[in-house]
Structures are given as structure tokens and as C-alpha cells.
Tab-separated table of C-alpha atoms and ligand atoms in Angstrom:
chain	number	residue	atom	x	y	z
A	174	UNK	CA	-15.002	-2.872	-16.117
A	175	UNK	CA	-13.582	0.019	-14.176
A	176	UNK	CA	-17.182	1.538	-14.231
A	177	UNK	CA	-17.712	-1.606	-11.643
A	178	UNK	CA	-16.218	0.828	-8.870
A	179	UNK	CA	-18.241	3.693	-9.558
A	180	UNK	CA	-20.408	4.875	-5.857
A	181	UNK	CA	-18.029	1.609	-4.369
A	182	UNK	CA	-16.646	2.835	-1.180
A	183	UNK	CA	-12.514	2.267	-1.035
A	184	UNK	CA	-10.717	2.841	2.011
A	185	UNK	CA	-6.396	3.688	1.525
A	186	UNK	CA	-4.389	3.567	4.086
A	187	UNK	CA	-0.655	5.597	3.246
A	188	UNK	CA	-2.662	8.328	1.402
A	189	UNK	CA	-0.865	10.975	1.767
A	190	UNK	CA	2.129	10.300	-0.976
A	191	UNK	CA	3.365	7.806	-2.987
A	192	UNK	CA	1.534	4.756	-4.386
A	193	UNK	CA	-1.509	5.283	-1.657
A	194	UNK	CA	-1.945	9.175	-3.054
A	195	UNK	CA	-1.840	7.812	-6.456
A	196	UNK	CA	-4.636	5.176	-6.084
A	197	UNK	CA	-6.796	7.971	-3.986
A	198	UNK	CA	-6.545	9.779	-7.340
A	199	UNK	CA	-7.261	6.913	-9.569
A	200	UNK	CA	-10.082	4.770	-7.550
A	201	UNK	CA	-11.722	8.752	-7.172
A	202	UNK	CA	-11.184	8.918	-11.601
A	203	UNK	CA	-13.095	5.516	-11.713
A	204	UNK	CA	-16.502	7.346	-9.478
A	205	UNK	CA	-15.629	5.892	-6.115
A	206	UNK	CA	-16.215	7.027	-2.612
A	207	UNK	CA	-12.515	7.512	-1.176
A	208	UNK	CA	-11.791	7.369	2.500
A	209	UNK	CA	-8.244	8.013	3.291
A	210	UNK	CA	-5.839	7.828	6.031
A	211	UNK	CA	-2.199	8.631	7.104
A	212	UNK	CA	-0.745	10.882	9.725
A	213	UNK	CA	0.342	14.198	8.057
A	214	UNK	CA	-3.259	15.631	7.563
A	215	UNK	CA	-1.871	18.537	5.348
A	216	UNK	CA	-0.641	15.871	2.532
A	217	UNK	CA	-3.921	13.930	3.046
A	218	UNK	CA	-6.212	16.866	2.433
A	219	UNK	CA	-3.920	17.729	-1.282
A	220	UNK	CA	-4.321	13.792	-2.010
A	221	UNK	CA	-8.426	14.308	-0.957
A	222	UNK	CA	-8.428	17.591	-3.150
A	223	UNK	CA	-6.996	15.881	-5.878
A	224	UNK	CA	-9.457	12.599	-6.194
A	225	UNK	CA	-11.943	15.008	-5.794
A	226	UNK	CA	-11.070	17.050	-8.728
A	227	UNK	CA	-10.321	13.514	-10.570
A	228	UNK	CA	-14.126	12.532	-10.148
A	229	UNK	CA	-14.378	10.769	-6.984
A	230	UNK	CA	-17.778	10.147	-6.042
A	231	UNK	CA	-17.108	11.742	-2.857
A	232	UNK	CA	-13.736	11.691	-0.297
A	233	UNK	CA	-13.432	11.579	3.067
A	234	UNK	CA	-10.264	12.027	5.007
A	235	UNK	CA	-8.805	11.701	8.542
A	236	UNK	CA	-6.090	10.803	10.860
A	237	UNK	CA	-4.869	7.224	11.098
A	238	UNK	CA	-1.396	5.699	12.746
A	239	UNK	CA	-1.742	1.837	11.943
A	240	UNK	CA	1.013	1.443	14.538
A	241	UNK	CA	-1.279	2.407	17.333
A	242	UNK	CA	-4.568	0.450	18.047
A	243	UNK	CA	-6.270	2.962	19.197
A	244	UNK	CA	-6.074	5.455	16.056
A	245	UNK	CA	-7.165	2.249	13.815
A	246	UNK	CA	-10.147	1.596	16.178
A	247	UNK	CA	-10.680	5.801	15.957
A	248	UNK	CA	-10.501	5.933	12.675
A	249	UNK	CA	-13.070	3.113	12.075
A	250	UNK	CA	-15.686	4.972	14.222
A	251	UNK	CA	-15.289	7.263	12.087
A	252	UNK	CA	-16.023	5.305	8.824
A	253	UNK	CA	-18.847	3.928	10.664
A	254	UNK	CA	-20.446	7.191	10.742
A	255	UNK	CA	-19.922	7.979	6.681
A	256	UNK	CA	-20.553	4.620	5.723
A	257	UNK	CA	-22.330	0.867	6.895
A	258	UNK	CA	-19.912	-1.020	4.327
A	259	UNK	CA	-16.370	-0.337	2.578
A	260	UNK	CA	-16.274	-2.368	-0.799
A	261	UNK	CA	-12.547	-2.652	-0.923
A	262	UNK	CA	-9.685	-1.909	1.969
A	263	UNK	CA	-6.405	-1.224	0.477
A	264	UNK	CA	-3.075	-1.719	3.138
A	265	UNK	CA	-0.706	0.734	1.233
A	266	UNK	CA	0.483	1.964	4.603
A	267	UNK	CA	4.198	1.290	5.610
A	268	UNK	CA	7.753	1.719	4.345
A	269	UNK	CA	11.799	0.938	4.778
A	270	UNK	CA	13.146	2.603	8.309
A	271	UNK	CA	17.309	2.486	7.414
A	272	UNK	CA	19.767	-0.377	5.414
A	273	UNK	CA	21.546	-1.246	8.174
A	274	UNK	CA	22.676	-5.020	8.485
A	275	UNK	CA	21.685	-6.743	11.331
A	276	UNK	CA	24.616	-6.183	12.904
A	277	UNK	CA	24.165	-2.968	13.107
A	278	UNK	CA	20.584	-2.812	13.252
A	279	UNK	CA	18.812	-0.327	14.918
A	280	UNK	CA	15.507	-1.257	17.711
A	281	UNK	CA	13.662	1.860	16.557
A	282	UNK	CA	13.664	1.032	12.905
A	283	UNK	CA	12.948	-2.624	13.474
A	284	UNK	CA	10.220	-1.819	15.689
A	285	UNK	CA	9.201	0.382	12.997
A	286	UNK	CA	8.629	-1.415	10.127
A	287	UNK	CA	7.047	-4.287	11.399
A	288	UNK	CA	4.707	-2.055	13.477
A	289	UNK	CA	3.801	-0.278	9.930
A	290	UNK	CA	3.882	-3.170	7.687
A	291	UNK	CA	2.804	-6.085	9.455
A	292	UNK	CA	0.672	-4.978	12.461
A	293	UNK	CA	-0.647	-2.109	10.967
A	294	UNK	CA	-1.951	-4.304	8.083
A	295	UNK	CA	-3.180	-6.814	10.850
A	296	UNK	CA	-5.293	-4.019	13.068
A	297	UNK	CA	-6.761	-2.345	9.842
A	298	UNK	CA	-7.805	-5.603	8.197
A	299	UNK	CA	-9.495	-6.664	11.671
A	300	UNK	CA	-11.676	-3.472	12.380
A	301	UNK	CA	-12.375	-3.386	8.570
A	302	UNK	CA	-13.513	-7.528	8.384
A	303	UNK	CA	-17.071	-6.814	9.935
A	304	UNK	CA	-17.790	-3.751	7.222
A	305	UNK	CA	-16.344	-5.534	3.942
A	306	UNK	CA	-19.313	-7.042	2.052
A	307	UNK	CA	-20.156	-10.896	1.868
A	308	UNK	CA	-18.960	-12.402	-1.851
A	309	UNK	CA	-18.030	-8.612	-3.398
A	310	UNK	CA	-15.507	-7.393	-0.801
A	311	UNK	CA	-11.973	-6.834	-1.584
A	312	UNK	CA	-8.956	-6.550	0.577
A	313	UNK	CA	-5.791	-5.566	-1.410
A	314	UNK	CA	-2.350	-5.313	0.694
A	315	UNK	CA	0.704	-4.320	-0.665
A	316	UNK	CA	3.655	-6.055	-0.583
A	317	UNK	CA	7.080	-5.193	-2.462
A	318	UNK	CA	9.411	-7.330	-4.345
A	319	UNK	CA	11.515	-7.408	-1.157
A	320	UNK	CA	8.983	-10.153	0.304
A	321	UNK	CA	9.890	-12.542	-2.292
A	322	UNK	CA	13.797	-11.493	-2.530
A	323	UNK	CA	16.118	-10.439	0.169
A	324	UNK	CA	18.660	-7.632	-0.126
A	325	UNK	CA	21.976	-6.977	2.227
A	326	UNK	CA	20.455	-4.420	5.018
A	327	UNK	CA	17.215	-5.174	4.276
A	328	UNK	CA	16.361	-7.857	6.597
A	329	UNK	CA	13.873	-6.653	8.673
A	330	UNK	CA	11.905	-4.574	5.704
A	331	UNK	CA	12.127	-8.303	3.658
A	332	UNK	CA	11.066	-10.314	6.864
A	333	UNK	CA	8.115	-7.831	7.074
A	334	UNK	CA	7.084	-8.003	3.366
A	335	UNK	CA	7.380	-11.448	3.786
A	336	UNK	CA	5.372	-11.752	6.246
A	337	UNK	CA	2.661	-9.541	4.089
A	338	UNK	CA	2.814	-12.166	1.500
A	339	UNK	CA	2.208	-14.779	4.183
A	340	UNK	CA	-0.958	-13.087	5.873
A	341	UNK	CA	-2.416	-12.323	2.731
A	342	UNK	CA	-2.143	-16.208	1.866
A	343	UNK	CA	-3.848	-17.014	5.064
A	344	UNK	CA	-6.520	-14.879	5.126
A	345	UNK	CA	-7.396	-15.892	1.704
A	346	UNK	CA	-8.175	-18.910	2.979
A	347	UNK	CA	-9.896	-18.124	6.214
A	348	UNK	CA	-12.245	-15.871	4.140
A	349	UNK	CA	-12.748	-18.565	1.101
A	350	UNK	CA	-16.471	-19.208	2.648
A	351	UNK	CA	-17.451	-15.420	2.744
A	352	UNK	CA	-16.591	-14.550	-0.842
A	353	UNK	CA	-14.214	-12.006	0.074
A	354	UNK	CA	-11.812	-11.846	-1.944
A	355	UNK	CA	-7.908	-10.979	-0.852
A	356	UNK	CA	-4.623	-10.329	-2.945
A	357	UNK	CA	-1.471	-8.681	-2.755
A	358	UNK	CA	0.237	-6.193	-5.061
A	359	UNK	CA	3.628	-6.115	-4.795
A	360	UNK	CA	5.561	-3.885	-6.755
A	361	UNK	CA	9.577	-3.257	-7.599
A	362	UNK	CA	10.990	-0.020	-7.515
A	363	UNK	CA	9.101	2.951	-7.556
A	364	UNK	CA	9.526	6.318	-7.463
A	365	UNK	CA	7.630	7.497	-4.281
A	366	UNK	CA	8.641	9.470	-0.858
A	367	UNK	CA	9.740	5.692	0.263
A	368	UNK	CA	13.508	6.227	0.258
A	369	UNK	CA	13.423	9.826	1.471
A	370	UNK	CA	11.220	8.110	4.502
A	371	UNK	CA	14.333	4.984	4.303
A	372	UNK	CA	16.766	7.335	4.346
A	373	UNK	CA	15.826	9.400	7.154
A	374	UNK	CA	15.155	12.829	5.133
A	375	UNK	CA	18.627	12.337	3.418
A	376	UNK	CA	17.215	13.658	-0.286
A	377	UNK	CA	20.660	13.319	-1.560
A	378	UNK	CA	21.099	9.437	-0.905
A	379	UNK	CA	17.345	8.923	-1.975
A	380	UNK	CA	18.024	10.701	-4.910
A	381	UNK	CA	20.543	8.478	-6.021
A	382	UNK	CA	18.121	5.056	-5.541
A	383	UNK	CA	15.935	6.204	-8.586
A	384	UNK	CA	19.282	7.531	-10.655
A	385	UNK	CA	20.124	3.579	-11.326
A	386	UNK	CA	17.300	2.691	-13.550
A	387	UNK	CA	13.959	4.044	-14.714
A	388	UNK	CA	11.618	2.714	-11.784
A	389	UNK	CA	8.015	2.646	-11.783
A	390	UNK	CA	5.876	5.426	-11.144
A	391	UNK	CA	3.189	5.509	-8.088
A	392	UNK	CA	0.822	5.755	-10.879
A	393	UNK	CA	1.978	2.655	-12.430
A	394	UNK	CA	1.441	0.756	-9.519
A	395	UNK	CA	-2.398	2.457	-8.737
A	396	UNK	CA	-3.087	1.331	-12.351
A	397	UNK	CA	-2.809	-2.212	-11.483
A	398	UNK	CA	-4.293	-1.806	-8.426
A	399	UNK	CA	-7.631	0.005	-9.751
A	400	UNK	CA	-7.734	-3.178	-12.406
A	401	UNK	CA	-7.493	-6.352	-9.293
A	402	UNK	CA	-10.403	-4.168	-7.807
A	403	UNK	CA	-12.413	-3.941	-10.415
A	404	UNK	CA	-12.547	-7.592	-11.022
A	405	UNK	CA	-16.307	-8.896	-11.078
A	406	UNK	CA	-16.986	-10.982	-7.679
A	407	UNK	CA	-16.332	-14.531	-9.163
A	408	UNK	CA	-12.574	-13.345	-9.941
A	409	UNK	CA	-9.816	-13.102	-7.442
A	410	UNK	CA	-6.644	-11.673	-8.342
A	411	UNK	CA	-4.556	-13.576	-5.560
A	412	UNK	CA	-0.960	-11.594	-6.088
A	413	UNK	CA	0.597	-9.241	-8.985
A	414	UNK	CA	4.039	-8.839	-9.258
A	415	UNK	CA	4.535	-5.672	-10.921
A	416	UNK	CA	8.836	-4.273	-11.620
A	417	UNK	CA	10.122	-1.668	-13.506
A	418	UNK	CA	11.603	-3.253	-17.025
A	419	UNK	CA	15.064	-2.639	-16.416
A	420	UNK	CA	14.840	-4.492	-13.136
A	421	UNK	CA	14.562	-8.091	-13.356
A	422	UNK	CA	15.014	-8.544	-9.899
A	423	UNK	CA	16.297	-6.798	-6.558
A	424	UNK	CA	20.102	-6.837	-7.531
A	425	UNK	CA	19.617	-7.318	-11.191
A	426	UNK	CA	19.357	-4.122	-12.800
A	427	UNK	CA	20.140	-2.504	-16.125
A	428	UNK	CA	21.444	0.684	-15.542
A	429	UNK	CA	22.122	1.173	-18.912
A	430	UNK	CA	18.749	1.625	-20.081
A	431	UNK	CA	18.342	5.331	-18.157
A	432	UNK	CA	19.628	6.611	-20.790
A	433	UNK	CA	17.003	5.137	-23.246
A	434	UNK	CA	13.974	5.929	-21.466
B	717	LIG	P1	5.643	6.752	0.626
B	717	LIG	O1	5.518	7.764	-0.437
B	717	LIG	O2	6.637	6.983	1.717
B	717	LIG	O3	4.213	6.471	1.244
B	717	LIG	C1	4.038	5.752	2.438
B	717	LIG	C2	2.660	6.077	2.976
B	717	LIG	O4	2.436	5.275	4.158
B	717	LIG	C3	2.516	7.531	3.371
B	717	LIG	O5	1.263	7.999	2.988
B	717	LIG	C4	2.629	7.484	4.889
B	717	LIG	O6	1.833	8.533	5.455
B	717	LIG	C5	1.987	6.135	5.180
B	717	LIG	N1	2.365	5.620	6.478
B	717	LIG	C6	3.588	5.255	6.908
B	717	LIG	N2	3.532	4.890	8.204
B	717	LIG	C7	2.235	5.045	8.590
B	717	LIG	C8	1.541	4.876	9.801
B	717	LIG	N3	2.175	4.478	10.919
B	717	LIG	N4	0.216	5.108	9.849
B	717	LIG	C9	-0.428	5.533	8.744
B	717	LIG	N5	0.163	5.737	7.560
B	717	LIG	C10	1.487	5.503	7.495
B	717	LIG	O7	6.061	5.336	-0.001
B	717	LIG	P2	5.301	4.368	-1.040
B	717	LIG	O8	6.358	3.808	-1.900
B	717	LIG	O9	4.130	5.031	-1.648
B	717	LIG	O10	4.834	3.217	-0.036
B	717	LIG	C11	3.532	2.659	-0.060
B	717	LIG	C12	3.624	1.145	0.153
B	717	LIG	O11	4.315	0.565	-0.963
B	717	LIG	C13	4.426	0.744	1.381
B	717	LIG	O12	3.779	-0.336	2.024
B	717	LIG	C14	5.760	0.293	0.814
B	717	LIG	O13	6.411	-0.615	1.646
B	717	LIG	C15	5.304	-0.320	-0.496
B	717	LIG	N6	6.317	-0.484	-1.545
B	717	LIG	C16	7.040	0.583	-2.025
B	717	LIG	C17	7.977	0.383	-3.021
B	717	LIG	C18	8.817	1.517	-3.571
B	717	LIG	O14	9.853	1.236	-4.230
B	717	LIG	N7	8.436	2.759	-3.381
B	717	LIG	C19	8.182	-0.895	-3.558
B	717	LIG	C20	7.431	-1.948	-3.048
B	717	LIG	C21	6.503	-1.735	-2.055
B	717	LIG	P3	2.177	9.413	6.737
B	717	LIG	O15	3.678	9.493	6.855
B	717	LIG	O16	1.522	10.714	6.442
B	717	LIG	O17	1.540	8.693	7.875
């Protein structure tokens, strides 16, 4: 089935590490056309190099800030000129800005997140609508375990995932008659640049996060995101909920097996 996505053109946002590097690598391993977008152009070109060398039918990189309207409208221009349609649109871009409470909540890192995760998600998937095929298309966002389960300090990053969950559910239906299909994939923890990013460059404290337990890898995560894509046309995989084995939810977790693994 995978070979369905060979020459199909896949555009991932949050390329440049973590789960959005990963599926560059993997959807370029199955013979697609990757285009791929993020901010820090250095990491993006190593993620482009690297689906490249996996097999990628071809990859095409560039600058994108989904927080800013005019970079997303940019940055679809730019598509425009490699390509008249994008098969499937994967909103991998966003992250955790601090664990304060909301007491102590800071503006910046509110504003943050739900710039990233919610609006970002919202301007990509509205300049991408008009190139996503009739009854093939696929949009996959990707939500987290934290939009189904709330965590102490983790309001706003919840709220937003939440909200992800939410928008994916409604455009499912507003898209029913066109055949395009939408999901979300929304994995536990994983091992990814995500609580460096959380943790404001504190490697220490983000360290610690993937001591507890044996999380998922970024690859993990790609994997099930290559197989919703890859789907034929009359299947939809609405929502995956994918967690790491020793964590059977956000504050049920086995240290214990770290040890075993
Ligand atoms: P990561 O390694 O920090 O990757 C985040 C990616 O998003 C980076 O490529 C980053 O690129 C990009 N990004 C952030 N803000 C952006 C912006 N304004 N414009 C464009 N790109 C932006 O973390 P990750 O774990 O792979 O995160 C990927 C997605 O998975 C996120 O939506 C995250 O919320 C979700 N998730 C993660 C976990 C986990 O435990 N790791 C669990 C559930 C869900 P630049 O900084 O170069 O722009």
C-alpha cells in the first residue's frame, strides 16, 4: 500500500526536527515528492538531504512561520510554482512554550502556542484547501495526547491541542462532499526537540522528561503517519491515538519499565 504515495506530492510543516523531520524521511522512503517548511533553514536543508538520500521522489524546501500570514501565503506561492496540487498536507508544526500554571502564566508563551498550534494549522490548511485534490486529498494534523487529557501547567498547550482535535472534527465534515479526507494523529510522549523548545533551551530539565519512561520515537510516530496516508481514497483514518507502552495516560506512567527496555 505504501507504494500508493510514490510521485504523491506531501507538504510538512515542523520539518526541521522531531516527528515532522522524521516523516520528511519516511514519506521521501515511500517515492514521494516532499515539500517542507519551518524557520531554521539550516535544519530544514539536513531533513531535505536526508529524504533525499531515503528515496524521495524529489524535495523541496523553504521558509515558513505558520504564526505569520504572510510567510504561509509566501510559502504557498512558492508551492504553486513546483507544483498545481499537494496530495496530502501534514500540520506537524507547533510545540509546548513553558509549564507554568495559569497563575503564573506567561502572555508570550500563551500567545505562542496557540499562534503555532491552532492558527498556524488554520492559515496552512486554508491556502492549502484550493491545491488538495477532489476525493484523494489528505489533510493529517497532529494533535498530542494533551488534547484529550489535561496536565497541571499545561493549560494553554491542552486548550490548543484541544482545539486541534476540534478543527479537525469540523473540517471533516465541511469537506465530507469533496472526498477529502481529514484525521488527526495524536501521539504521547516522544522523544523529539519538543521539551528542549518547552523548556526554553534548558537541556538539563528536558533531559529528565524522557528519563521517566521509554517514550516513543519521532520515527514511531512518522510510521503511523506514512500508513493513514497511504490509505486508498474510500478510507479515512479519522484520529490515531498512538502512546508509548509504559504510558497509559498523561500522569500514568510506569517508570519501572526503563529499565526493561
Ligand atoms: P520539535 O522537535 O520541537 O519540532 C517542532 C517543529 O515545529 C520544528 O520543526 C519547528 O521548526 C516547527 N515549528 C515550531 N513553530 C513553528 C512556526 N511558527 N512555524 C513553522 N514551524 C514551526 O517537536 P515535535 O515533538 O517533533 O513536535 C511536532 C508536533 O508534534 C507538534 O505539533 C507537537 O505539539 C506535537 N506533539 C509532540 C509530542 C512530543 O512528546 N514530542 C507529543 C504529542 C504531540 P522551526 O523551529 O525550525 O520553525
Amino acid at each position: 500500500m505504501l507504494s500508493s504515495l510514490k510521485n504523491k506530492w506531501v507538504l510538512i510543516t515542523g520539518a526541521s526536527s522531531g516527528i515532522g523531520a522524521a516523516a520528511a524521511e519516511q514519506f521521501g522512503a515511500a517515492g514521494a515528492n516532499v515539500i517542507l517548511g519551518a524557520r531554521r533553514m539550516d535544519k530544514l536543508a539536513n531533513t531535505a538531504a536526508a529524504a533525499e538520500k531515503a528515496g524521495a521522489a524529489s524535495t523541496h524546501h523553504h521558509e515558513l512561520d505558520v504564526t505569520s500570514t504572510q510567510s504561509v501565503e509566501a510559502f504557498i506561492s512558492w508551492v504553486r510554482t513546483l507544483t498545481q496540487h499537494v496530495d496530502v498536507l501534514i500540520n506537524n508544526a507547533g510545540g509546548a512554550h513553558g509549564l507554568d500554571t495559569v497563575a503564573e502564566g506567561k502572555d508570550a508563551d500563551w500567545e505562542a502556542m496557540i499562534q503555532s498550534n491552532i492558527l498556524g494549522l488554520l492559515r496552512m490548511t486554508r491556502a492549502t484547501l484550493p491545491l488538495l485534490p477532489q476525493h484523494t486529498g489528505i489533510i493529517l494534523n497532529i494533535g498530542s495526547i494533551a488534547g484529550r487529557q489535561a496536565y497541571e501547567g499545561g493549560a494553554v498547550y491542552c486548550g490548543a491541542k484541544a482545539a486541534e482535535r476540534h478543527i479537525t472534527k469540523a473540517l471533516r465534515l465541511e469537506l465530507c462532499e469533496t472526498g477529502v479526507r481529514v484525521g488527526t494523529v495524536d501521539p504521547g510522549m516522544t522523544e523529539t526537540e519538543f521539551s528542549l523548545v518547552r523548556f526554553k533551551g534548558d537541556t538539563e530539565r528536558a533531559n529528565e522528561v524522557y528519563e521517566e519512561i521509554k517514550p516513543l520515537t519521532a520515527d514511531d510516530v512518522a510510521e503511523a503517519m506514512v500508513w493513514a496516508a497511504s490509505r486508498p481514497p474510500h478510507v479515512c483514518i479519522d484520529e490515531i491515538l498512538i502512546m508509548p507502552t509504559a504510558q497509559a495516560a498523561i500522569h500514568k506512567k510506569n517508570t519501572a519499565s526503563r529499565n526493561n527496555v
